[in-house]
Structures are given as structure tokens and as C-alpha cells.
């Protein structure tokens, strides 16, 4: 082990030596005096004195304590040192005349950084052991600090995410009310005064109404997005074929308008959050019909059960893999991962939409503990896949 960083610091290191045998104290003092680093040694001879010294002085760089003290053991001191928050950053080395494996294990388990036997050879090595202990301690403290900091950041991030979701929720809610007025009055003007209006004015008002509709759709999507993960939704037993019947009913207008078809194979009954599952299927099927120039836009839904490695821990678990295949326009390879990002739209001119749908899907799938991806060839249709673990 290199001790460069300890050597580089030229300040004297202070050691509290808790040892009652004078000869040994003298020997240790001499050994440290001959070392290349400057050490300052304070000696006390009992547990009581050690605690008093620690109470009255600044923390030493290191404590070296005899295991057998007249009024206790070095491990008792260790407990005290570890127990006081202030002293938590002081490393402690235990010394004994004889070493037994049990003693070594007990010392290290209690939190001693090292353990030395009081033989001349080991004592001569004490400065080196001390430097190594200091270095290891410094690294451990740094690691602990970094961990604490990281924990702090994670917490802040979680709070920020929650705040943001709350904010999005409130703002979208509040935006809806004035927007409704804008839409209502535009419709009123168009309906009641349409005939008397100049052609141009009517055209402009139509544009206001369309923009209002787009904004309303966007607000609705942002509200949904802010609800995912923010609200607790109960898990229930959901027959997916029945759920898909509902989805088809909700999409009836677009299916009929396009002369399209949604083909659903036999699906399982699963335990899941119904609302989110419906949202998922709605978005994916709607997209399959929408981004489609075929004479008969068709979306096929199938599934299979398979095994996957458990995310946490050993072993395997079952998961459902759903496939939603369409005969639509397809997606260029370079955009295939980007479409799951917020507001990423490839065909914004030709097709209506807000660019939020797939982001909602990804967030839902994250919450359910699965994955979502797409395979597609331009002009040859797309297949969206998602998995969810079996509960
Ligand atoms: P929106 O449908 O509101 O545009 P989405 O988040 O649902 O937003 O989709 C993002 C983009 O991904 C779409 O604008 C479209 O370009 C592309 N996309 C999504 N689904 C399909 C699909 N089935 N076929 C082709 N392109 C798709």
C-alpha cells in the first residue's frame, strides 16, 4: 500500500496512546521519533483517563490502545469512540501481548482499523501500520461522505420530480378553464355570427378553434403524464380481452373513419393497474391506425409468456410480452429510440398529435417494471413490444 498522500502532508499527526506499561510507552515513542513523519504522542494509562483526555482535547489523528487496560479493555474505548458522533472520524488500533484469532476478529468487528501484537518486530512496524490505517480511514471517510452526498442528491431529485409533477398537474388543470372559455366563445361567434362575418375573419376564427383543440389535447396528455407515478392506482384482476373491447369502443370513430381493423388474439387475465394498461393499449393502437396510409389500416395484438432473469436477486420470473403490429408507414431506424422521448414527433405536419403518447407509455411501463421498444421498417409497418412481469 502506498502512503504518499499521508507522507505529503507535513503537519504533525497526533496519537493518543492508551497504554499503562511505561517501558512499552517509551519504546513506542522512540520508534515514532525515528520515523520520517512527525508524530506527537500523548499517553494516558487507563480507559477513564483516555475518555477524559478525549473529552478535553481535539480529536487525535489516531488512537492506539492496549487491549488489556487496568479498568477495562481497548474495545470498550472503541465503543465509546464510535458512539460519540464527534469521535466517529478517529481510527483506532488495538495492541495486545498475545494474539488469538478470536481477539483479532473481535477487534476488527468492533470497528478497529488494525490490530498489532506487542512483539518488537510488529512494534517497529507501527509507524507504517499507523500510516496505512490513516490512509484507509481517510478513504473510508471520503467514501462515506460521497455516499451521504449521493443519497442527499437522490432525495432532492425525488422531491424535485414530485414537485414538478405536482406543478404540471396544477398548471394543466388551471389552463383548462380559460381555454374552455376561448373555445366556447370562438364556437359561439362562429355559430351565431358566422353568416355576417367576412370570409377572412371566419378563416382566422377557425384557426383559433383548431389551435384551441390542439392545446386542449396537449393539456389532457400532460395531465395524464403527471398522473403516472404520482397517483396510487389499485392493482386489480383485469381480463385483457374485455379491456380491449372497451379500447375498441373508444376508438370506434377513428376505426370507422379509416375503414380500419383491430384484431386481438386470446389474451390472459392479469393482476395489474387497469387504468394504465388501458392508456397503453389506447396509445399504441391509436398510433398504429393513425400513422397509416394503407387502404385498410390494421393493428394486430398478440402476446406470449416467457421467462426472464429477475431484476433484483437470483433466479427467473415469468413475464408477458405484448406485440402491437401495424401495416402503417413505419419508422426510420435512427428515430426508433427517440420517439419515446417527450414531444418527439417525426410527422408533425401530416398527422395530428401532441408527441406525448409514447412518453406516457414508457413511463407507465417503467412503473410496471417492464420494457418497451419498437421494431420497424419504413413503409413496411411497425411492431411495438412491451413486457410486464407477472405479479
Ligand atoms: P403523437 O402520436 O401525439 O405524435 P406519440 O408520442 O404517440 O405522439 O408518437 C411520437 C411519434 O412517433 C409520432 O409523432 C410518430 O412520428 C411516431 N410514431 C408513433 N407510433 C407510430 C407508428 N405506429 N407508426 C409510425 N410512426 C409512429
Short mmCIF file of C-alpha atoms in Angstrom, two decimals, residues 21-380:
data_model
loop_
_atom_site.label_atom_id
_atom_site.label_comp_id
_atom_site.label_asym_id
_atom_site.label_seq_id
_atom_site.Cartn_x
_atom_site.Cartn_y
_atom_site.Cartn_z
CA UNK A 21 3.24 -0.13 30.81
CA UNK A 22 5.89 2.56 30.86
CA UNK A 23 8.57 0.54 29.07
CA UNK A 24 6.28 0.00 26.14
CA UNK A 25 5.25 3.64 26.03
CA UNK A 26 8.92 4.60 25.90
CA UNK A 27 9.66 2.09 23.15
CA UNK A 28 6.73 3.25 21.03
CA UNK A 29 7.70 6.91 21.50
CA UNK A 30 11.22 6.11 20.27
CA UNK A 31 10.00 4.16 17.27
CA UNK A 32 7.75 7.01 16.16
CA UNK A 33 10.53 9.54 16.75
CA UNK A 34 12.75 7.71 14.24
CA UNK A 35 10.05 7.78 11.59
CA UNK A 36 10.26 10.17 8.64
CA UNK A 37 6.92 11.74 9.56
CA UNK A 38 6.40 13.95 12.57
CA UNK A 39 4.23 12.36 15.25
CA UNK A 40 3.06 13.85 18.52
CA UNK A 41 2.24 11.26 21.14
CA UNK A 42 0.01 11.78 24.18
CA UNK A 43 -0.02 8.98 26.68
CA UNK A 44 -2.71 8.01 29.15
CA UNK A 45 -2.77 4.79 31.12
CA UNK A 46 -6.41 3.88 31.66
CA UNK A 47 -9.79 3.84 29.99
CA UNK A 48 -11.05 6.55 32.34
CA UNK A 49 -8.11 8.83 31.58
CA UNK A 50 -8.49 8.22 27.88
CA UNK A 51 -12.14 9.28 27.94
CA UNK A 52 -11.25 12.35 29.99
CA UNK A 53 -8.48 13.26 27.51
CA UNK A 54 -10.82 12.82 24.56
CA UNK A 55 -13.42 14.97 26.27
CA UNK A 56 -10.95 17.81 26.82
CA UNK A 57 -8.92 17.77 23.63
CA UNK A 58 -9.38 17.90 19.90
CA UNK A 59 -9.72 14.50 18.21
CA UNK A 60 -6.30 12.92 17.72
CA UNK A 61 -5.37 11.64 14.27
CA UNK A 62 -5.20 8.14 15.65
CA UNK A 63 -5.73 6.18 18.86
CA UNK A 64 -3.50 3.23 19.72
CA UNK A 65 -4.91 1.32 22.67
CA UNK A 66 -3.82 -1.68 24.63
CA UNK A 67 -6.44 -4.41 24.68
CA UNK A 68 -5.97 -5.02 28.43
CA UNK A 69 -6.32 -1.82 30.42
CA UNK A 70 -6.44 -1.61 34.23
CA UNK A 71 -10.10 -0.54 34.18
CA UNK A 72 -11.45 -2.16 31.03
CA UNK A 73 -10.45 -3.10 27.52
CA UNK A 74 -9.39 -1.24 24.42
CA UNK A 75 -12.64 -2.40 22.85
CA UNK A 76 -14.64 -0.52 25.50
CA UNK A 77 -12.79 2.58 24.42
CA UNK A 78 -13.56 1.76 20.82
CA UNK A 79 -17.26 1.59 21.65
CA UNK A 80 -17.07 4.99 23.28
CA UNK A 81 -15.14 6.45 20.34
CA UNK A 82 -17.57 5.05 17.79
CA UNK A 83 -20.55 6.02 19.91
CA UNK A 84 -19.74 9.71 20.11
CA UNK A 85 -20.55 11.33 16.87
CA UNK A 86 -17.72 13.76 17.28
CA UNK A 87 -15.18 10.96 17.53
CA UNK A 88 -16.52 8.88 14.69
CA UNK A 89 -13.73 10.04 12.48
CA UNK A 90 -10.91 8.74 14.72
CA UNK A 91 -9.34 5.45 13.69
CA UNK A 92 -8.19 3.11 16.45
CA UNK A 93 -5.52 0.41 16.51
CA UNK A 94 -5.68 -2.30 19.16
CA UNK A 95 -2.50 -3.80 20.70
CA UNK A 96 -2.09 -6.97 22.76
CA UNK A 97 0.72 -9.06 24.16
CA UNK A 98 -0.64 -12.27 22.67
CA UNK A 99 -2.72 -12.65 19.62
CA UNK A 100 -5.60 -15.06 19.36
CA UNK A 101 -7.75 -15.32 16.31
CA UNK A 102 -10.81 -14.63 18.43
CA UNK A 103 -9.32 -11.38 19.69
CA UNK A 104 -8.35 -10.20 16.22
CA UNK A 105 -11.82 -10.92 14.88
CA UNK A 106 -13.50 -9.25 17.84
CA UNK A 107 -11.36 -6.14 17.49
CA UNK A 108 -11.87 -5.74 13.79
CA UNK A 109 -15.57 -6.49 14.05
CA UNK A 110 -15.93 -3.79 16.69
CA UNK A 111 -14.51 -1.30 14.23
CA UNK A 112 -10.76 -1.19 14.97
CA UNK A 113 -8.84 -0.34 11.82
CA UNK A 114 -5.97 -2.65 12.66
CA UNK A 115 -4.53 -4.97 15.22
CA UNK A 116 -0.90 -5.38 16.34
CA UNK A 117 0.90 -7.79 18.63
CA UNK A 118 3.40 -6.24 21.02
CA UNK A 119 6.43 -8.03 19.63
CA UNK A 120 9.49 -5.90 18.85
CA UNK A 121 9.13 -6.66 15.14
CA UNK A 122 5.50 -5.57 14.95
CA UNK A 123 6.07 -2.54 17.14
CA UNK A 124 8.89 -1.38 14.87
CA UNK A 125 6.43 -1.54 12.06
CA UNK A 126 3.92 0.55 13.99
CA UNK A 127 4.51 3.86 12.14
CA UNK A 128 3.88 2.11 8.84
CA UNK A 129 0.76 0.42 10.25
CA UNK A 130 -0.38 3.83 11.54
CA UNK A 131 0.11 5.49 8.15
CA UNK A 132 -1.76 2.72 6.40
CA UNK A 133 -4.57 2.93 8.95
CA UNK A 134 -4.82 6.70 8.45
CA UNK A 135 -4.92 6.34 4.71
CA UNK A 136 -7.54 3.61 4.76
CA UNK A 137 -9.58 5.62 7.23
CA UNK A 138 -9.36 8.72 5.12
CA UNK A 139 -10.54 6.76 2.09
CA UNK A 140 -13.38 5.17 4.05
CA UNK A 141 -14.49 8.57 5.38
CA UNK A 142 -14.37 10.04 1.87
CA UNK A 143 -16.40 7.13 0.54
CA UNK A 144 -18.94 7.56 3.32
CA UNK A 145 -19.19 11.29 2.63
CA UNK A 146 -19.65 10.62 -1.08
CA UNK A 147 -22.37 8.08 -0.28
CA UNK A 148 -24.14 10.55 2.02
CA UNK A 149 -23.90 13.26 -0.62
CA UNK A 150 -25.25 10.94 -3.30
CA UNK A 151 -28.13 9.98 -1.00
CA UNK A 152 -28.85 13.66 -0.44
CA UNK A 153 -28.89 14.39 -4.17
CA UNK A 154 -31.16 11.44 -4.85
CA UNK A 155 -33.60 12.69 -2.25
CA UNK A 156 -33.53 16.20 -3.69
CA UNK A 157 -34.09 14.78 -7.13
CA UNK A 158 -37.07 12.74 -5.96
CA UNK A 159 -38.56 15.83 -4.31
CA UNK A 160 -37.89 17.91 -7.42
CA UNK A 161 -39.55 15.25 -9.59
CA UNK A 162 -42.59 15.19 -7.32
CA UNK A 163 -42.74 18.99 -7.24
CA UNK A 164 -42.52 19.11 -11.00
CA UNK A 165 -45.29 16.54 -11.41
CA UNK A 166 -47.43 18.49 -8.95
CA UNK A 167 -46.66 21.69 -10.79
CA UNK A 168 -47.51 20.19 -14.19
CA UNK A 169 -50.72 18.85 -12.76
CA UNK A 170 -51.82 22.15 -11.23
CA UNK A 171 -50.84 24.25 -14.23
CA UNK A 172 -52.56 21.99 -16.74
CA UNK A 173 -55.65 21.97 -14.58
CA UNK A 174 -55.67 25.77 -14.32
CA UNK A 175 -55.04 26.23 -18.04
CA UNK A 176 -58.10 24.21 -18.92
CA UNK A 177 -60.61 26.70 -17.52
CA UNK A 178 -59.60 29.82 -19.55
CA UNK A 179 -59.00 27.64 -22.58
CA UNK A 180 -62.54 26.35 -22.38
CA UNK A 181 -63.80 29.94 -22.44
CA UNK A 182 -61.70 30.73 -25.52
CA UNK A 183 -63.08 27.63 -27.24
CA UNK A 184 -66.67 28.28 -26.16
CA UNK A 185 -66.69 31.91 -27.32
CA UNK A 186 -64.99 31.11 -30.62
CA UNK A 187 -67.65 28.48 -31.29
CA UNK A 188 -70.37 30.94 -30.27
CA UNK A 189 -69.13 33.65 -32.62
CA UNK A 190 -68.78 31.16 -35.48
CA UNK A 191 -72.25 29.70 -34.92
CA UNK A 192 -74.20 32.88 -34.14
CA UNK A 193 -72.43 35.43 -36.34
CA UNK A 194 -70.85 33.14 -38.94
CA UNK A 195 -73.09 34.44 -41.76
CA UNK A 196 -72.40 38.08 -41.05
CA UNK A 197 -68.65 37.65 -40.85
CA UNK A 198 -66.18 38.44 -43.53
CA UNK A 199 -64.70 35.26 -45.11
CA UNK A 200 -61.25 36.16 -43.81
CA UNK A 201 -62.40 36.67 -40.21
CA UNK A 202 -64.16 33.30 -40.32
CA UNK A 203 -60.99 31.64 -41.55
CA UNK A 204 -58.97 33.21 -38.73
CA UNK A 205 -61.52 32.15 -36.13
CA UNK A 206 -61.43 28.56 -37.49
CA UNK A 207 -57.68 28.64 -36.93
CA UNK A 208 -58.19 29.86 -33.35
CA UNK A 209 -60.60 26.99 -32.77
CA UNK A 210 -58.19 24.39 -34.20
CA UNK A 211 -55.33 25.75 -32.12
CA UNK A 212 -57.59 25.58 -29.06
CA UNK A 213 -58.35 21.93 -29.80
CA UNK A 214 -54.66 21.09 -30.14
CA UNK A 215 -53.90 22.88 -26.90
CA UNK A 216 -56.70 21.07 -25.14
CA UNK A 217 -55.31 17.70 -26.33
CA UNK A 218 -51.85 18.70 -25.14
CA UNK A 219 -53.11 19.70 -21.70
CA UNK A 220 -55.01 16.43 -21.40
CA UNK A 221 -51.83 14.48 -22.25
CA UNK A 222 -49.69 16.46 -19.82
CA UNK A 223 -52.24 15.83 -17.10
CA UNK A 224 -52.10 12.09 -17.82
CA UNK A 225 -48.30 12.19 -17.86
CA UNK A 226 -48.14 13.93 -14.49
CA UNK A 227 -50.54 11.39 -13.03
CA UNK A 228 -48.33 8.39 -13.88
CA UNK A 229 -46.30 7.58 -10.79
CA UNK A 230 -47.86 10.38 -8.80
CA UNK A 231 -51.11 8.70 -8.04
CA UNK A 232 -51.51 5.34 -6.42
CA UNK A 233 -53.71 3.19 -8.57
CA UNK A 234 -55.05 -0.02 -7.16
CA UNK A 235 -54.00 -3.34 -8.64
CA UNK A 236 -56.92 -5.40 -9.85
CA UNK A 237 -57.63 -8.56 -11.78
CA UNK A 238 -58.07 -7.48 -15.38
CA UNK A 239 -59.42 -9.62 -18.19
CA UNK A 240 -57.45 -8.11 -21.07
CA UNK A 241 -59.88 -9.19 -23.82
CA UNK A 242 -62.67 -7.30 -22.07
CA UNK A 243 -60.39 -4.31 -21.64
CA UNK A 244 -59.55 -4.38 -25.35
CA UNK A 245 -63.26 -4.38 -26.20
CA UNK A 246 -63.51 -1.10 -24.30
CA UNK A 247 -60.47 0.29 -26.10
CA UNK A 248 -62.00 -0.62 -29.46
CA UNK A 249 -65.25 1.09 -28.48
CA UNK A 250 -63.37 4.25 -27.54
CA UNK A 251 -61.51 4.16 -30.86
CA UNK A 252 -64.65 3.35 -32.86
CA UNK A 253 -64.77 6.72 -34.60
CA UNK A 254 -61.21 6.54 -35.93
CA UNK A 255 -61.54 2.85 -36.88
CA UNK A 256 -64.69 3.55 -38.90
CA UNK A 257 -63.40 6.76 -40.42
CA UNK A 258 -60.29 4.95 -41.70
CA UNK A 259 -62.05 1.74 -42.65
CA UNK A 260 -59.56 0.05 -40.35
CA UNK A 261 -59.50 -3.07 -38.23
CA UNK A 262 -58.14 -4.05 -34.82
CA UNK A 263 -57.50 -7.78 -34.47
CA UNK A 264 -57.00 -9.07 -30.93
CA UNK A 265 -55.97 -12.65 -30.15
CA UNK A 266 -56.90 -14.56 -26.99
CA UNK A 267 -55.33 -12.59 -24.11
CA UNK A 268 -54.74 -13.54 -20.46
CA UNK A 269 -56.33 -12.23 -17.28
CA UNK A 270 -53.68 -10.48 -15.21
CA UNK A 271 -53.22 -8.57 -11.96
CA UNK A 272 -52.35 -5.01 -12.87
CA UNK A 273 -53.32 -1.35 -12.79
CA UNK A 274 -56.23 -1.28 -15.17
CA UNK A 275 -56.21 2.43 -15.94
CA UNK A 276 -52.59 2.38 -17.06
CA UNK A 277 -52.99 -0.79 -19.13
CA UNK A 278 -55.90 0.83 -20.97
CA UNK A 279 -53.90 4.00 -21.57
CA UNK A 280 -51.05 1.90 -23.00
CA UNK A 281 -53.18 -0.05 -25.44
CA UNK A 282 -55.15 3.08 -26.44
CA UNK A 283 -51.98 4.98 -27.34
CA UNK A 284 -50.31 2.16 -29.23
CA UNK A 285 -53.37 1.07 -31.20
CA UNK A 286 -54.37 4.66 -31.97
CA UNK A 287 -50.86 5.32 -33.35
CA UNK A 288 -50.96 2.16 -35.45
CA UNK A 289 -54.19 3.33 -37.11
CA UNK A 290 -53.11 6.98 -37.34
CA UNK A 291 -49.64 6.68 -38.85
CA UNK A 292 -51.00 4.55 -41.62
CA UNK A 293 -51.65 5.09 -45.33
CA UNK A 294 -52.84 1.59 -46.15
CA UNK A 295 -56.26 1.11 -47.75
CA UNK A 296 -57.19 -0.90 -44.67
CA UNK A 297 -55.19 0.21 -41.63
CA UNK A 298 -54.84 -2.89 -39.49
CA UNK A 299 -53.48 -3.32 -35.97
CA UNK A 300 -52.91 -6.82 -34.59
CA UNK A 301 -52.40 -7.51 -30.93
CA UNK A 302 -50.82 -10.74 -29.70
CA UNK A 303 -48.91 -11.88 -26.64
CA UNK A 304 -46.71 -14.62 -25.27
CA UNK A 305 -45.50 -15.66 -21.85
CA UNK A 306 -41.79 -16.06 -21.32
CA UNK A 307 -39.11 -16.17 -18.62
CA UNK A 308 -36.60 -13.51 -17.77
CA UNK A 309 -33.80 -13.02 -15.27
CA UNK A 310 -35.09 -11.39 -12.10
CA UNK A 311 -34.11 -7.73 -11.88
CA UNK A 312 -33.31 -7.96 -8.21
CA UNK A 313 -31.75 -11.12 -6.88
CA UNK A 314 -31.22 -14.54 -8.34
CA UNK A 315 -33.47 -16.72 -10.42
CA UNK A 316 -36.06 -16.25 -13.09
CA UNK A 317 -39.55 -14.87 -13.22
CA UNK A 318 -42.40 -15.01 -15.72
CA UNK A 319 -43.29 -12.04 -17.85
CA UNK A 320 -45.84 -11.18 -20.51
CA UNK A 321 -44.65 -9.93 -23.87
CA UNK A 322 -47.25 -7.98 -25.85
CA UNK A 323 -46.87 -7.20 -29.57
CA UNK A 324 -48.82 -4.49 -31.36
CA UNK A 325 -48.24 -4.78 -35.08
CA UNK A 326 -49.48 -2.35 -37.73
CA UNK A 327 -49.31 -2.06 -41.52
CA UNK A 328 -48.54 1.66 -41.32
CA UNK A 329 -45.87 3.99 -42.61
CA UNK A 330 -43.08 2.60 -40.44
CA UNK A 331 -40.34 4.46 -38.56
CA UNK A 332 -36.82 5.15 -39.74
CA UNK A 333 -34.23 3.29 -37.68
CA UNK A 334 -32.49 6.40 -36.37
CA UNK A 335 -35.75 7.65 -34.80
CA UNK A 336 -36.83 4.36 -33.25
CA UNK A 337 -35.49 5.06 -29.77
CA UNK A 338 -36.17 8.81 -29.88
CA UNK A 339 -39.92 8.54 -30.38
CA UNK A 340 -40.31 7.56 -26.71
CA UNK A 341 -38.98 10.96 -25.64
CA UNK A 342 -41.31 13.80 -24.77
CA UNK A 343 -42.52 15.86 -27.75
CA UNK A 344 -40.55 13.84 -30.29
CA UNK A 345 -42.65 13.80 -33.47
CA UNK A 346 -41.49 12.76 -36.92
CA UNK A 347 -44.56 13.61 -38.95
CA UNK A 348 -45.94 16.66 -37.20
CA UNK A 349 -47.21 18.28 -40.39
CA UNK A 350 -49.32 15.41 -41.74
CA UNK A 351 -50.68 13.77 -38.59
CA UNK A 352 -52.43 15.18 -35.57
CA UNK A 353 -50.93 14.61 -32.17
CA UNK A 354 -49.00 16.05 -29.27
CA UNK A 355 -45.90 13.84 -29.16
CA UNK A 356 -46.63 12.87 -25.55
CA UNK A 357 -48.35 9.48 -26.06
CA UNK A 358 -45.29 7.24 -26.29
CA UNK A 359 -43.64 9.07 -23.42
CA UNK A 360 -46.68 8.26 -21.30
CA UNK A 361 -46.37 4.61 -22.43
CA UNK A 362 -42.72 4.45 -21.43
CA UNK A 363 -43.43 5.98 -18.03
CA UNK A 364 -46.25 3.51 -17.39
CA UNK A 365 -44.05 0.58 -18.42
CA UNK A 366 -41.26 1.84 -16.12
CA UNK A 367 -43.74 1.90 -13.25
CA UNK A 368 -44.95 -1.61 -14.07
CA UNK A 369 -41.34 -2.86 -14.15
CA UNK A 370 -41.16 -3.78 -17.84
CA UNK A 371 -39.60 -2.65 -21.11
CA UNK A 372 -40.92 -1.07 -24.27
CA UNK A 373 -39.34 -0.92 -27.73
CA UNK A 374 -40.19 -0.88 -31.42
CA UNK A 375 -39.09 -2.78 -34.50
CA UNK A 376 -39.93 -1.20 -37.81
CA UNK A 377 -39.02 -0.71 -41.46
CA UNK A 378 -40.05 2.40 -43.33
CA UNK A 379 -43.06 1.61 -45.48
CA UNK A 380 -43.40 -1.87 -44.03
#
